[in-house]
């Protein structure tokens, strides 16, 4: 499954970037990072992650929960969405 993960940094983004610099993404094996975008004010990050077991996503978020609030949205690619709706068109 693919997930759009909205990260809301709690205040100063420096601790988030410092941890990432020092320890990396802290993602468990099996959780795949596909890409990310950060707002210009450095307060929110939009990440696309993928895994077969949603518990891996929970484990990863626990590593950051002291600095970041998360919103997780399961998503489909546009091609997969079009294929799923095609029979109803």
PDB file of N, CA and C in Angstrom:
ATOM      1  N   UNK A   1       0.852  -1.174   0.000  1.00  0.00           N
ATOM      2  CA  UNK A   1       0.000   0.000   0.000  1.00  0.00           C
ATOM      3  C   UNK A   1       0.893   1.231   0.000  1.00  0.00           C
ATOM      4  N   UNK A   2       0.393   2.275  -0.640  1.00  0.00           N
ATOM      5  CA  UNK A   2       1.106   3.551  -0.687  1.00  0.00           C
ATOM      6  C   UNK A   2       0.380   4.550   0.209  1.00  0.00           C
ATOM      7  N   UNK A   3       1.160   5.378   0.896  1.00  0.00           N
ATOM      8  CA  UNK A   3       0.607   6.336   1.843  1.00  0.00           C
ATOM      9  C   UNK A   3       1.173   7.728   1.584  1.00  0.00           C
ATOM     10  N   UNK A   4       0.309   8.732   1.646  1.00  0.00           N
ATOM     11  CA  UNK A   4       0.745  10.118   1.717  1.00  0.00           C
ATOM     12  C   UNK A   4       0.796  10.441   3.199  1.00  0.00           C
ATOM     13  N   UNK A   5       1.970  10.823   3.674  1.00  0.00           N
ATOM     14  CA  UNK A   5       2.166  11.117   5.089  1.00  0.00           C
ATOM     15  C   UNK A   5       2.405  12.613   5.224  1.00  0.00           C
ATOM     16  N   UNK A   6       1.535  13.287   5.954  1.00  0.00           N
ATOM     17  CA  UNK A   6       1.711  14.704   6.235  1.00  0.00           C
ATOM     18  C   UNK A   6       2.340  14.824   7.607  1.00  0.00           C
ATOM     19  N   UNK A   7       3.512  15.414   7.630  1.00  0.00           N
ATOM     20  CA  UNK A   7       4.223  15.633   8.885  1.00  0.00           C
ATOM     21  C   UNK A   7       4.077  17.101   9.260  1.00  0.00           C
ATOM     22  N   UNK A   8       3.645  17.360  10.462  1.00  0.00           N
ATOM     23  CA  UNK A   8       3.519  18.718  10.990  1.00  0.00           C
ATOM     24  C   UNK A   8       4.574  18.862  12.084  1.00  0.00           C
ATOM     25  N   UNK A   9       5.637  19.609  11.789  1.00  0.00           N
ATOM     26  CA  UNK A   9       6.709  19.782  12.756  1.00  0.00           C
ATOM     27  C   UNK A   9       6.204  20.614  13.927  1.00  0.00           C
ATOM     28  N   UNK A  10       6.600  20.225  15.113  1.00  0.00           N
ATOM     29  CA  UNK A  10       6.190  20.946  16.322  1.00  0.00           C
ATOM     30  C   UNK A  10       7.186  22.069  16.592  1.00  0.00           C
ATOM     31  N   UNK A  11       6.874  23.242  16.094  1.00  0.00           N
ATOM     32  CA  UNK A  11       7.749  24.393  16.339  1.00  0.00           C
ATOM     33  C   UNK A  11       8.981  24.382  15.460  1.00  0.00           C
ATOM     34  N   UNK A  12      10.129  24.546  16.071  1.00  0.00           N
ATOM     35  CA  UNK A  12      11.409  24.677  15.387  1.00  0.00           C
ATOM     36  C   UNK A  12      11.730  23.407  14.586  1.00  0.00           C
ATOM     37  N   UNK A  13      12.008  23.532  13.291  1.00  0.00           N
ATOM     38  CA  UNK A  13      12.339  22.352  12.493  1.00  0.00           C
ATOM     39  C   UNK A  13      13.766  21.837  12.701  1.00  0.00           C
ATOM     40  N   UNK A  14      14.614  22.603  13.369  1.00  0.00           N
ATOM     41  CA  UNK A  14      16.017  22.203  13.534  1.00  0.00           C
ATOM     42  C   UNK A  14      16.163  20.828  14.187  1.00  0.00           C
ATOM     43  N   UNK A  15      15.454  20.518  15.272  1.00  0.00           N
ATOM     44  CA  UNK A  15      15.615  19.181  15.864  1.00  0.00           C
ATOM     45  C   UNK A  15      15.249  18.044  14.900  1.00  0.00           C
ATOM     46  N   UNK A  16      14.269  18.275  14.037  1.00  0.00           N
ATOM     47  CA  UNK A  16      13.882  17.252  13.057  1.00  0.00           C
ATOM     48  C   UNK A  16      15.029  17.016  12.090  1.00  0.00           C
ATOM     49  N   UNK A  17      15.559  18.079  11.533  1.00  0.00           N
ATOM     50  CA  UNK A  17      16.649  17.945  10.569  1.00  0.00           C
ATOM     51  C   UNK A  17      17.941  17.458  11.217  1.00  0.00           C
ATOM     52  N   UNK A  18      18.169  17.811  12.460  1.00  0.00           N
ATOM     53  CA  UNK A  18      19.362  17.331  13.171  1.00  0.00           C
ATOM     54  C   UNK A  18      19.269  15.810  13.363  1.00  0.00           C
ATOM     55  N   UNK A  19      18.111  15.329  13.793  1.00  0.00           N
ATOM     56  CA  UNK A  19      17.956  13.878  13.981  1.00  0.00           C
ATOM     57  C   UNK A  19      18.127  13.156  12.652  1.00  0.00           C
ATOM     58  N   UNK A  20      17.522  13.710  11.594  1.00  0.00           N
ATOM     59  CA  UNK A  20      17.652  13.080  10.283  1.00  0.00           C
ATOM     60  C   UNK A  20      19.123  13.045   9.851  1.00  0.00           C
ATOM     61  N   UNK A  21      19.837  14.128  10.066  1.00  0.00           N
ATOM     62  CA  UNK A  21      21.265  14.173   9.720  1.00  0.00           C
ATOM     63  C   UNK A  21      22.051  13.130  10.509  1.00  0.00           C
ATOM     64  N   UNK A  22      21.764  13.031  11.796  1.00  0.00           N
ATOM     65  CA  UNK A  22      22.538  12.159  12.678  1.00  0.00           C
ATOM     66  C   UNK A  22      22.139  10.692  12.613  1.00  0.00           C
ATOM     67  N   UNK A  23      20.856  10.403  12.370  1.00  0.00           N
ATOM     68  CA  UNK A  23      20.375   9.020  12.493  1.00  0.00           C
ATOM     69  C   UNK A  23      19.675   8.494  11.253  1.00  0.00           C
ATOM     70  N   UNK A  24      19.469   9.366  10.247  1.00  0.00           N
ATOM     71  CA  UNK A  24      18.798   8.922   9.034  1.00  0.00           C
ATOM     72  C   UNK A  24      17.290   8.911   9.202  1.00  0.00           C
ATOM     73  N   UNK A  25      16.610   8.259   8.284  1.00  0.00           N
ATOM     74  CA  UNK A  25      15.152   8.253   8.245  1.00  0.00           C
ATOM     75  C   UNK A  25      14.532   7.440   9.378  1.00  0.00           C
ATOM     76  N   UNK A  26      15.268   6.513   9.959  1.00  0.00           N
ATOM     77  CA  UNK A  26      14.798   5.654  11.051  1.00  0.00           C
ATOM     78  C   UNK A  26      13.615   4.780  10.630  1.00  0.00           C
ATOM     79  N   UNK A  27      13.597   4.403   9.376  1.00  0.00           N
ATOM     80  CA  UNK A  27      12.524   3.556   8.852  1.00  0.00           C
ATOM     81  C   UNK A  27      12.901   2.088   9.023  1.00  0.00           C
ATOM     82  N   UNK A  28      11.973   1.277   9.491  1.00  0.00           N
ATOM     83  CA  UNK A  28      12.262  -0.156   9.608  1.00  0.00           C
ATOM     84  C   UNK A  28      12.368  -0.794   8.218  1.00  0.00           C
ATOM     85  N   UNK A  29      13.061  -1.909   8.166  1.00  0.00           N
ATOM     86  CA  UNK A  29      13.182  -2.644   6.906  1.00  0.00           C
ATOM     87  C   UNK A  29      11.790  -3.004   6.401  1.00  0.00           C
ATOM     88  N   UNK A  30      11.555  -2.764   5.129  1.00  0.00           N
ATOM     89  CA  UNK A  30      10.255  -3.052   4.526  1.00  0.00           C
ATOM     90  C   UNK A  30       9.408  -1.814   4.304  1.00  0.00           C
ATOM     91  N   UNK A  31       9.766  -0.705   4.939  1.00  0.00           N
ATOM     92  CA  UNK A  31       9.086   0.576   4.703  1.00  0.00           C
ATOM     93  C   UNK A  31       9.917   1.340   3.687  1.00  0.00           C
ATOM     94  N   UNK A  32       9.311   1.640   2.552  1.00  0.00           N
ATOM     95  CA  UNK A  32      10.044   2.275   1.464  1.00  0.00           C
ATOM     96  C   UNK A  32       9.662   3.742   1.323  1.00  0.00           C
ATOM     97  N   UNK A  33      10.665   4.587   1.284  1.00  0.00           N
ATOM     98  CA  UNK A  33      10.504   6.019   1.062  1.00  0.00           C
ATOM     99  C   UNK A  33      10.491   6.259  -0.446  1.00  0.00           C
ATOM    100  N   UNK A  34       9.458   6.956  -0.949  1.00  0.00           N
ATOM    101  CA  UNK A  34       9.350   7.209  -2.381  1.00  0.00           C
ATOM    102  C   UNK A  34       9.661   8.652  -2.755  1.00  0.00           C
ATOM    103  N   UNK A  35       9.457   9.586  -1.845  1.00  0.00           N
ATOM    104  CA  UNK A  35       9.744  10.984  -2.138  1.00  0.00           C
ATOM    105  C   UNK A  35       9.124  11.888  -1.096  1.00  0.00           C
ATOM    106  N   UNK A  36       9.596  13.154  -1.067  1.00  0.00           N
ATOM    107  CA  UNK A  36       9.033  14.099  -0.107  1.00  0.00           C
ATOM    108  C   UNK A  36       9.190  15.531  -0.591  1.00  0.00           C
ATOM    109  N   UNK A  37       8.355  16.396  -0.040  1.00  0.00           N
ATOM    110  CA  UNK A  37       8.337  17.820  -0.332  1.00  0.00           C
ATOM    111  C   UNK A  37       8.086  18.550   0.976  1.00  0.00           C
ATOM    112  N   UNK A  38       8.759  19.684   1.162  1.00  0.00           N
ATOM    113  CA  UNK A  38       8.642  20.461   2.393  1.00  0.00           C
ATOM    114  C   UNK A  38       8.139  21.853   2.044  1.00  0.00           C
ATOM    115  N   UNK A  39       7.253  22.381   2.885  1.00  0.00           N
ATOM    116  CA  UNK A  39       6.759  23.737   2.661  1.00  0.00           C
ATOM    117  C   UNK A  39       7.893  24.744   2.891  1.00  0.00           C
ATOM    118  N   UNK A  40       7.827  25.900   2.215  1.00  0.00           N
ATOM    119  CA  UNK A  40       8.912  26.886   2.338  1.00  0.00           C
ATOM    120  C   UNK A  40       9.163  27.378   3.762  1.00  0.00           C
ATOM    121  N   UNK A  41       8.149  27.336   4.624  1.00  0.00           N
ATOM    122  CA  UNK A  41       8.357  27.767   6.012  1.00  0.00           C
ATOM    123  C   UNK A  41       8.953  26.660   6.889  1.00  0.00           C
ATOM    124  N   UNK A  42       9.232  25.497   6.286  1.00  0.00           N
ATOM    125  CA  UNK A  42       9.846  24.346   6.972  1.00  0.00           C
ATOM    126  C   UNK A  42       9.012  23.834   8.139  1.00  0.00           C
ATOM    127  N   UNK A  43       7.706  23.950   8.034  1.00  0.00           N
ATOM    128  CA  UNK A  43       6.826  23.487   9.107  1.00  0.00           C
ATOM    129  C   UNK A  43       6.086  22.193   8.770  1.00  0.00           C
ATOM    130  N   UNK A  44       5.996  21.851   7.480  1.00  0.00           N
ATOM    131  CA  UNK A  44       5.288  20.634   7.071  1.00  0.00           C
ATOM    132  C   UNK A  44       6.093  19.905   6.000  1.00  0.00           C
ATOM    133  N   UNK A  45       6.026  18.597   6.073  1.00  0.00           N
ATOM    134  CA  UNK A  45       6.651  17.746   5.068  1.00  0.00           C
ATOM    135  C   UNK A  45       5.590  16.780   4.551  1.00  0.00           C
ATOM    136  N   UNK A  46       5.562  16.606   3.246  1.00  0.00           N
ATOM    137  CA  UNK A  46       4.646  15.673   2.596  1.00  0.00           C
ATOM    138  C   UNK A  46       5.494  14.537   2.043  1.00  0.00           C
ATOM    139  N   UNK A  47       5.310  13.344   2.592  1.00  0.00           N
ATOM    140  CA  UNK A  47       6.104  12.192   2.177  1.00  0.00           C
ATOM    141  C   UNK A  47       5.200  11.136   1.568  1.00  0.00           C
ATOM    142  N   UNK A  48       5.747  10.439   0.604  1.00  0.00           N
ATOM    143  CA  UNK A  48       5.072   9.275   0.039  1.00  0.00           C
ATOM    144  C   UNK A  48       5.884   8.061   0.463  1.00  0.00           C
ATOM    145  N   UNK A  49       5.200   7.167   1.159  1.00  0.00           N
ATOM    146  CA  UNK A  49       5.838   5.965   1.694  1.00  0.00           C
ATOM    147  C   UNK A  49       5.040   4.748   1.205  1.00  0.00           C
ATOM    148  N   UNK A  50       5.701   3.589   1.218  1.00  0.00           N
ATOM    149  CA  UNK A  50       5.068   2.374   0.741  1.00  0.00           C
ATOM    150  C   UNK A  50       5.485   1.209   1.632  1.00  0.00           C
ATOM    151  N   UNK A  51       4.523   0.346   1.950  1.00  0.00           N
ATOM    152  CA  UNK A  51       4.836  -0.873   2.710  1.00  0.00           C
ATOM    153  C   UNK A  51       3.686  -1.856   2.582  1.00  0.00           C
ATOM    154  N   UNK A  52       3.999  -3.108   2.840  1.00  0.00           N
ATOM    155  CA  UNK A  52       2.992  -4.165   2.818  1.00  0.00           C
ATOM    156  C   UNK A  52       2.314  -4.334   4.170  1.00  0.00           C
ATOM    157  N   UNK A  53       2.990  -3.899   5.223  1.00  0.00           N
ATOM    158  CA  UNK A  53       2.469  -4.055   6.580  1.00  0.00           C
ATOM    159  C   UNK A  53       2.367  -2.673   7.227  1.00  0.00           C
ATOM    160  N   UNK A  54       1.155  -2.160   7.477  1.00  0.00           N
ATOM    161  CA  UNK A  54       1.007  -0.823   8.050  1.00  0.00           C
ATOM    162  C   UNK A  54       1.643  -0.666   9.433  1.00  0.00           C
ATOM    163  N   UNK A  55       1.947  -1.766  10.088  1.00  0.00           N
ATOM    164  CA  UNK A  55       2.636  -1.667  11.380  1.00  0.00           C
ATOM    165  C   UNK A  55       4.031  -1.064  11.227  1.00  0.00           C
ATOM    166  N   UNK A  56       4.630  -1.247  10.048  1.00  0.00           N
ATOM    167  CA  UNK A  56       5.941  -0.640   9.788  1.00  0.00           C
ATOM    168  C   UNK A  56       5.849   0.875   9.774  1.00  0.00           C
ATOM    169  N   UNK A  57       4.773   1.385   9.236  1.00  0.00           N
ATOM    170  CA  UNK A  57       4.539   2.829   9.220  1.00  0.00           C
ATOM    171  C   UNK A  57       4.376   3.342  10.649  1.00  0.00           C
ATOM    172  N   UNK A  58       3.649   2.608  11.463  1.00  0.00           N
ATOM    173  CA  UNK A  58       3.463   2.987  12.874  1.00  0.00           C
ATOM    174  C   UNK A  58       4.795   2.985  13.618  1.00  0.00           C
ATOM    175  N   UNK A  59       5.619   1.985  13.348  1.00  0.00           N
ATOM    176  CA  UNK A  59       6.929   1.893  13.991  1.00  0.00           C
ATOM    177  C   UNK A  59       7.802   3.091  13.608  1.00  0.00           C
ATOM    178  N   UNK A  60       7.796   3.442  12.333  1.00  0.00           N
ATOM    179  CA  UNK A  60       8.574   4.595  11.872  1.00  0.00           C
ATOM    180  C   UNK A  60       8.083   5.888  12.524  1.00  0.00           C
ATOM    181  N   UNK A  61       6.776   6.093  12.561  1.00  0.00           N
ATOM    182  CA  UNK A  61       6.227   7.316  13.146  1.00  0.00           C
ATOM    183  C   UNK A  61       6.560   7.415  14.630  1.00  0.00           C
ATOM    184  N   UNK A  62       6.612   6.286  15.326  1.00  0.00           N
ATOM    185  CA  UNK A  62       6.961   6.301  16.752  1.00  0.00           C
ATOM    186  C   UNK A  62       8.363   6.861  16.971  1.00  0.00           C
ATOM    187  N   UNK A  63       9.251   6.667  15.998  1.00  0.00           N
ATOM    188  CA  UNK A  63      10.618   7.189  16.113  1.00  0.00           C
ATOM    189  C   UNK A  63      10.683   8.712  16.020  1.00  0.00           C
ATOM    190  N   UNK A  64       9.612   9.325  15.554  1.00  0.00           N
ATOM    191  CA  UNK A  64       9.582  10.776  15.340  1.00  0.00           C
ATOM    192  C   UNK A  64       8.482  11.476  16.118  1.00  0.00           C
ATOM    193  N   UNK A  65       7.684  10.739  16.842  1.00  0.00           N
ATOM    194  CA  UNK A  65       6.465  11.301  17.443  1.00  0.00           C
ATOM    195  C   UNK A  65       6.727  12.369  18.504  1.00  0.00           C
ATOM    196  N   UNK A  66       7.945  12.458  19.015  1.00  0.00           N
ATOM    197  CA  UNK A  66       8.252  13.507  19.974  1.00  0.00           C
ATOM    198  C   UNK A  66       8.476  14.861  19.293  1.00  0.00           C
ATOM    199  N   UNK A  67       8.702  14.848  17.969  1.00  0.00           N
ATOM    200  CA  UNK A  67       8.984  16.071  17.226  1.00  0.00           C
ATOM    201  C   UNK A  67       7.946  16.408  16.159  1.00  0.00           C
ATOM    202  N   UNK A  68       7.154  15.409  15.774  1.00  0.00           N
ATOM    203  CA  UNK A  68       6.290  15.544  14.606  1.00  0.00           C
ATOM    204  C   UNK A  68       4.909  14.967  14.904  1.00  0.00           C
ATOM    205  N   UNK A  69       3.870  15.665  14.422  1.00  0.00           N
ATOM    206  CA  UNK A  69       2.513  15.121  14.398  1.00  0.00           C
ATOM    207  C   UNK A  69       2.247  14.617  12.983  1.00  0.00           C
ATOM    208  N   UNK A  70       1.588  13.478  12.873  1.00  0.00           N
ATOM    209  CA  UNK A  70       1.406  12.829  11.579  1.00  0.00           C
ATOM    210  C   UNK A  70      -0.067  12.744  11.187  1.00  0.00           C
ATOM    211  N   UNK A  71      -0.292  12.831   9.902  1.00  0.00           N
ATOM    212  CA  UNK A  71      -1.575  12.499   9.288  1.00  0.00           C
ATOM    213  C   UNK A  71      -1.245  11.541   8.155  1.00  0.00           C
ATOM    214  N   UNK A  72      -1.903  10.379   8.126  1.00  0.00           N
ATOM    215  CA  UNK A  72      -1.600   9.345   7.143  1.00  0.00           C
ATOM    216  C   UNK A  72      -2.827   9.102   6.280  1.00  0.00           C
ATOM    217  N   UNK A  73      -2.612   9.146   4.964  1.00  0.00           N
ATOM    218  CA  UNK A  73      -3.705   8.961   4.019  1.00  0.00           C
ATOM    219  C   UNK A  73      -3.304   7.873   3.027  1.00  0.00           C
ATOM    220  N   UNK A  74      -3.998   6.732   3.015  1.00  0.00           N
ATOM    221  CA  UNK A  74      -3.726   5.727   1.978  1.00  0.00           C
ATOM    222  C   UNK A  74      -4.100   6.316   0.616  1.00  0.00           C
ATOM    223  N   UNK A  75      -3.242   6.089  -0.383  1.00  0.00           N
ATOM    224  CA  UNK A  75      -3.488   6.643  -1.718  1.00  0.00           C
ATOM    225  C   UNK A  75      -3.249   5.594  -2.789  1.00  0.00           C
ATOM    226  N   UNK A  76      -3.873   5.838  -3.943  1.00  0.00           N
ATOM    227  CA  UNK A  76      -3.670   5.035  -5.149  1.00  0.00           C
ATOM    228  C   UNK A  76      -3.009   5.916  -6.192  1.00  0.00           C
ATOM    229  N   UNK A  77      -2.252   5.307  -7.090  1.00  0.00           N
ATOM    230  CA  UNK A  77      -1.742   6.068  -8.223  1.00  0.00           C
ATOM    231  C   UNK A  77      -2.929   6.458  -9.109  1.00  0.00           C
ATOM    232  N   UNK A  78      -2.752   7.458  -9.913  1.00  0.00           N
ATOM    233  CA  UNK A  78      -3.822   7.864 -10.831  1.00  0.00           C
ATOM    234  C   UNK A  78      -4.191   6.721 -11.766  1.00  0.00           C
ATOM    235  N   UNK A  79      -3.186   5.976 -12.227  1.00  0.00           N
ATOM    236  CA  UNK A  79      -3.443   4.841 -13.117  1.00  0.00           C
ATOM    237  C   UNK A  79      -4.269   3.766 -12.417  1.00  0.00           C
ATOM    238  N   UNK A  80      -3.944   3.465 -11.156  1.00  0.00           N
ATOM    239  CA  UNK A  80      -4.708   2.458 -10.413  1.00  0.00           C
ATOM    240  C   UNK A  80      -6.128   2.944 -10.139  1.00  0.00           C
ATOM    241  N   UNK A  81      -6.290   4.217  -9.842  1.00  0.00           N
ATOM    242  CA  UNK A  81      -7.631   4.762  -9.615  1.00  0.00           C
ATOM    243  C   UNK A  81      -8.465   4.675 -10.891  1.00  0.00           C
ATOM    244  N   UNK A  82      -7.853   5.032 -12.023  1.00  0.00           N
ATOM    245  CA  UNK A  82      -8.573   4.969 -13.307  1.00  0.00           C
ATOM    246  C   UNK A  82      -8.968   3.534 -13.633  1.00  0.00           C
ATOM    247  N   UNK A  83      -8.070   2.582 -13.378  1.00  0.00           N
ATOM    248  CA  UNK A  83      -8.376   1.174 -13.637  1.00  0.00           C
ATOM    249  C   UNK A  83      -9.508   0.675 -12.746  1.00  0.00           C
ATOM    250  N   UNK A  84      -9.541   1.132 -11.487  1.00  0.00           N
ATOM    251  CA  UNK A  84     -10.584   0.647 -10.568  1.00  0.00           C
ATOM    252  C   UNK A  84     -11.948   1.214 -10.918  1.00  0.00           C
ATOM    253  N   UNK A  85     -12.004   2.393 -11.517  1.00  0.00           N
ATOM    254  CA  UNK A  85     -13.292   3.004 -11.843  1.00  0.00           C
ATOM    255  C   UNK A  85     -13.741   2.667 -13.264  1.00  0.00           C
ATOM    256  N   UNK A  86     -12.831   2.175 -14.091  1.00  0.00           N
ATOM    257  CA  UNK A  86     -13.125   1.924 -15.506  1.00  0.00           C
ATOM    258  C   UNK A  86     -14.380   1.069 -15.733  1.00  0.00           C
ATOM    259  N   UNK A  87     -14.610   0.011 -14.956  1.00  0.00           N
ATOM    260  CA  UNK A  87     -15.816  -0.787 -15.191  1.00  0.00           C
ATOM    261  C   UNK A  87     -17.127  -0.012 -14.980  1.00  0.00           C
ATOM    262  N   UNK A  88     -17.075   1.065 -14.234  1.00  0.00           N
ATOM    263  CA  UNK A  88     -18.288   1.831 -13.944  1.00  0.00           C
ATOM    264  C   UNK A  88     -18.504   2.978 -14.940  1.00  0.00           C
ATOM    265  N   UNK A  89     -17.581   3.172 -15.875  1.00  0.00           N
ATOM    266  CA  UNK A  89     -17.702   4.274 -16.831  1.00  0.00           C
ATOM    267  C   UNK A  89     -18.598   3.931 -18.000  1.00  0.00           C
TER     268      UNK A  89
END
